[in-house]
Amino acid sequence: MARIAPNSKGYKYAGQKELILSRLRKIEGQARGISRMVEEDRYCVDIVQQLTALSSAADEVAMMILREHIEGCVADAIREQRGDQAIEELMGLIKKAIRR
């Protein structure tokens, strides 16, 4: 899959970086909590509910980054006549997301 290189200022999600990192730290904490639940032989349904919440939180972060990518990297690539490459990369990502 082709990759779009960042511009000289870095990747476009940089403006959201602290929020993204904060959410990822929460997800990390959720994962540790779920591990403890398994270690403690907690009820299966409770564990699955927590896994579902973790998955939803990860999906939200992915959507934040994807939005920044489209509004920044993809838009820049289109303006710089590299739109085909950007769209190919984006379509590959969407295909992977749909398959899971």
PDB file of C-alpha atoms in Angstrom:
ATOM      1  CA  MET A   1       0.000   0.000   0.000  1.00  0.00           C
ATOM      2  CA  ALA A   2       1.295   3.446  -0.866  1.00  0.00           C
ATOM      3  CA  ARG A   3       1.960   5.821   2.013  1.00  0.00           C
ATOM      4  CA  ILE A   4       1.487   9.552   2.095  1.00  0.00           C
ATOM      5  CA  ALA A   5       4.503  11.209   3.666  1.00  0.00           C
ATOM      6  CA  PRO A   6       3.879  13.840   6.335  1.00  0.00           C
ATOM      7  CA  ASN A   7       4.463  17.455   5.520  1.00  0.00           C
ATOM      8  CA  SER A   8       7.298  19.371   7.169  1.00  0.00           C
ATOM      9  CA  LYS A   9       5.110  20.030  10.234  1.00  0.00           C
ATOM     10  CA  GLY A  10       4.437  16.322  10.815  1.00  0.00           C
ATOM     11  CA  TYR A  11       1.227  14.389  10.587  1.00  0.00           C
ATOM     12  CA  LYS A  12      -2.013  16.332  10.759  1.00  0.00           C
ATOM     13  CA  TYR A  13      -3.364  14.718  13.935  1.00  0.00           C
ATOM     14  CA  ALA A  14      -0.719  16.622  15.923  1.00  0.00           C
ATOM     15  CA  GLY A  15      -3.351  19.173  16.983  1.00  0.00           C
ATOM     16  CA  GLN A  16      -5.345  16.359  18.593  1.00  0.00           C
ATOM     17  CA  LYS A  17      -2.297  14.509  19.912  1.00  0.00           C
ATOM     18  CA  GLU A  18      -2.895  15.129  23.636  1.00  0.00           C
ATOM     19  CA  LEU A  19      -6.567  14.160  23.384  1.00  0.00           C
ATOM     20  CA  ILE A  20      -5.679  11.026  21.418  1.00  0.00           C
ATOM     21  CA  LEU A  21      -2.979  10.067  23.935  1.00  0.00           C
ATOM     22  CA  SER A  22      -5.370  10.671  26.828  1.00  0.00           C
ATOM     23  CA  ARG A  23      -7.964   8.381  25.286  1.00  0.00           C
ATOM     24  CA  LEU A  24      -5.335   5.740  24.535  1.00  0.00           C
ATOM     25  CA  ARG A  25      -4.196   5.820  28.164  1.00  0.00           C
ATOM     26  CA  LYS A  26      -7.807   5.243  29.249  1.00  0.00           C
ATOM     27  CA  ILE A  27      -8.028   2.298  26.847  1.00  0.00           C
ATOM     28  CA  GLU A  28      -4.779   0.954  28.286  1.00  0.00           C
ATOM     29  CA  GLY A  29      -6.289   1.182  31.770  1.00  0.00           C
ATOM     30  CA  GLN A  30      -9.416  -0.603  30.566  1.00  0.00           C
ATOM     31  CA  ALA A  31      -7.268  -3.418  29.155  1.00  0.00           C
ATOM     32  CA  ARG A  32      -5.430  -3.808  32.469  1.00  0.00           C
ATOM     33  CA  GLY A  33      -8.765  -3.892  34.284  1.00  0.00           C
ATOM     34  CA  ILE A  34     -10.053  -6.595  31.972  1.00  0.00           C
ATOM     35  CA  SER A  35      -6.894  -8.637  32.553  1.00  0.00           C
ATOM     36  CA  ARG A  36      -7.521  -8.401  36.300  1.00  0.00           C
ATOM     37  CA  MET A  37     -11.102  -9.530  35.760  1.00  0.00           C
ATOM     38  CA  VAL A  38      -9.858 -12.648  33.963  1.00  0.00           C
ATOM     39  CA  GLU A  39      -7.244 -13.300  36.659  1.00  0.00           C
ATOM     40  CA  GLU A  40      -9.989 -13.016  39.293  1.00  0.00           C
ATOM     41  CA  ASP A  41     -12.266 -15.432  37.378  1.00  0.00           C
ATOM     42  CA  ARG A  42     -14.984 -12.814  37.034  1.00  0.00           C
ATOM     43  CA  TYR A  43     -18.288 -13.491  35.287  1.00  0.00           C
ATOM     44  CA  CYS A  44     -17.883 -14.006  31.513  1.00  0.00           C
ATOM     45  CA  VAL A  45     -20.662 -11.591  30.558  1.00  0.00           C
ATOM     46  CA  ASP A  46     -19.053  -8.798  32.586  1.00  0.00           C
ATOM     47  CA  ILE A  47     -15.725  -9.403  30.837  1.00  0.00           C
ATOM     48  CA  VAL A  48     -17.332  -9.378  27.385  1.00  0.00           C
ATOM     49  CA  GLN A  49     -19.162  -6.145  28.223  1.00  0.00           C
ATOM     50  CA  GLN A  50     -15.868  -4.526  29.192  1.00  0.00           C
ATOM     51  CA  LEU A  51     -14.205  -5.820  26.019  1.00  0.00           C
ATOM     52  CA  THR A  52     -17.034  -4.320  23.982  1.00  0.00           C
ATOM     53  CA  ALA A  53     -16.535  -0.966  25.709  1.00  0.00           C
ATOM     54  CA  LEU A  54     -12.782  -1.140  25.053  1.00  0.00           C
ATOM     55  CA  SER A  55     -13.378  -1.936  21.387  1.00  0.00           C
ATOM     56  CA  SER A  56     -15.794   0.988  21.051  1.00  0.00           C
ATOM     57  CA  ALA A  57     -13.300   3.345  22.671  1.00  0.00           C
ATOM     58  CA  ALA A  58     -10.555   2.173  20.291  1.00  0.00           C
ATOM     59  CA  ASP A  59     -12.901   2.665  17.324  1.00  0.00           C
ATOM     60  CA  GLU A  60     -13.575   6.245  18.460  1.00  0.00           C
ATOM     61  CA  VAL A  61      -9.849   7.009  18.570  1.00  0.00           C
ATOM     62  CA  ALA A  62      -9.385   5.430  15.148  1.00  0.00           C
ATOM     63  CA  MET A  63     -12.169   7.629  13.759  1.00  0.00           C
ATOM     64  CA  MET A  64     -10.580  10.749  15.272  1.00  0.00           C
ATOM     65  CA  ILE A  65      -7.266   9.937  13.611  1.00  0.00           C
ATOM     66  CA  LEU A  66      -8.953   8.982  10.337  1.00  0.00           C
ATOM     67  CA  ARG A  67     -10.876  12.264  10.269  1.00  0.00           C
ATOM     68  CA  GLU A  68      -7.662  14.227  10.832  1.00  0.00           C
ATOM     69  CA  HIS A  69      -6.001  12.155   8.102  1.00  0.00           C
ATOM     70  CA  ILE A  70      -8.753  12.890   5.580  1.00  0.00           C
ATOM     71  CA  GLU A  71      -9.010  16.587   6.441  1.00  0.00           C
ATOM     72  CA  GLY A  72      -5.239  17.013   6.511  1.00  0.00           C
ATOM     73  CA  CYS A  73      -3.090  14.474   4.686  1.00  0.00           C
ATOM     74  CA  VAL A  74      -5.610  13.457   2.032  1.00  0.00           C
ATOM     75  CA  ALA A  75      -6.705  17.037   1.352  1.00  0.00           C
ATOM     76  CA  ASP A  76      -3.057  18.127   1.071  1.00  0.00           C
ATOM     77  CA  ALA A  77      -2.285  15.244  -1.287  1.00  0.00           C
ATOM     78  CA  ILE A  78      -5.210  16.197  -3.521  1.00  0.00           C
ATOM     79  CA  ARG A  79      -4.077  19.831  -3.614  1.00  0.00           C
ATOM     80  CA  GLU A  80      -0.550  18.657  -4.477  1.00  0.00           C
ATOM     81  CA  GLN A  81      -1.786  16.429  -7.318  1.00  0.00           C
ATOM     82  CA  ARG A  82      -1.131  13.234  -5.324  1.00  0.00           C
ATOM     83  CA  GLY A  83      -4.784  12.451  -4.797  1.00  0.00           C
ATOM     84  CA  ASP A  84      -4.700   9.045  -6.488  1.00  0.00           C
ATOM     85  CA  GLN A  85      -2.044   7.842  -4.055  1.00  0.00           C
ATOM     86  CA  ALA A  86      -3.970   9.209  -1.073  1.00  0.00           C
ATOM     87  CA  ILE A  87      -7.229   7.623  -2.192  1.00  0.00           C
ATOM     88  CA  GLU A  88      -5.533   4.261  -2.788  1.00  0.00           C
ATOM     89  CA  GLU A  89      -4.108   4.350   0.735  1.00  0.00           C
ATOM     90  CA  LEU A  90      -7.458   5.351   2.216  1.00  0.00           C
ATOM     91  CA  MET A  91      -9.345   2.632   0.336  1.00  0.00           C
ATOM     92  CA  GLY A  92      -6.890   0.007   1.619  1.00  0.00           C
ATOM     93  CA  LEU A  93      -7.549   1.162   5.162  1.00  0.00           C
ATOM     94  CA  ILE A  94     -11.323   1.100   4.673  1.00  0.00           C
ATOM     95  CA  LYS A  95     -11.156  -2.429   3.229  1.00  0.00           C
ATOM     96  CA  LYS A  96      -9.258  -3.623   6.310  1.00  0.00           C
ATOM     97  CA  ALA A  97     -11.743  -1.937   8.640  1.00  0.00           C
ATOM     98  CA  ILE A  98     -14.735  -3.493   6.892  1.00  0.00           C
ATOM     99  CA  ARG A  99     -13.244  -7.003   7.034  1.00  0.00           C
ATOM    100  CA  ARG A 100     -12.834  -7.042  10.776  1.00  0.00           C
TER     101      ARG A 100
END
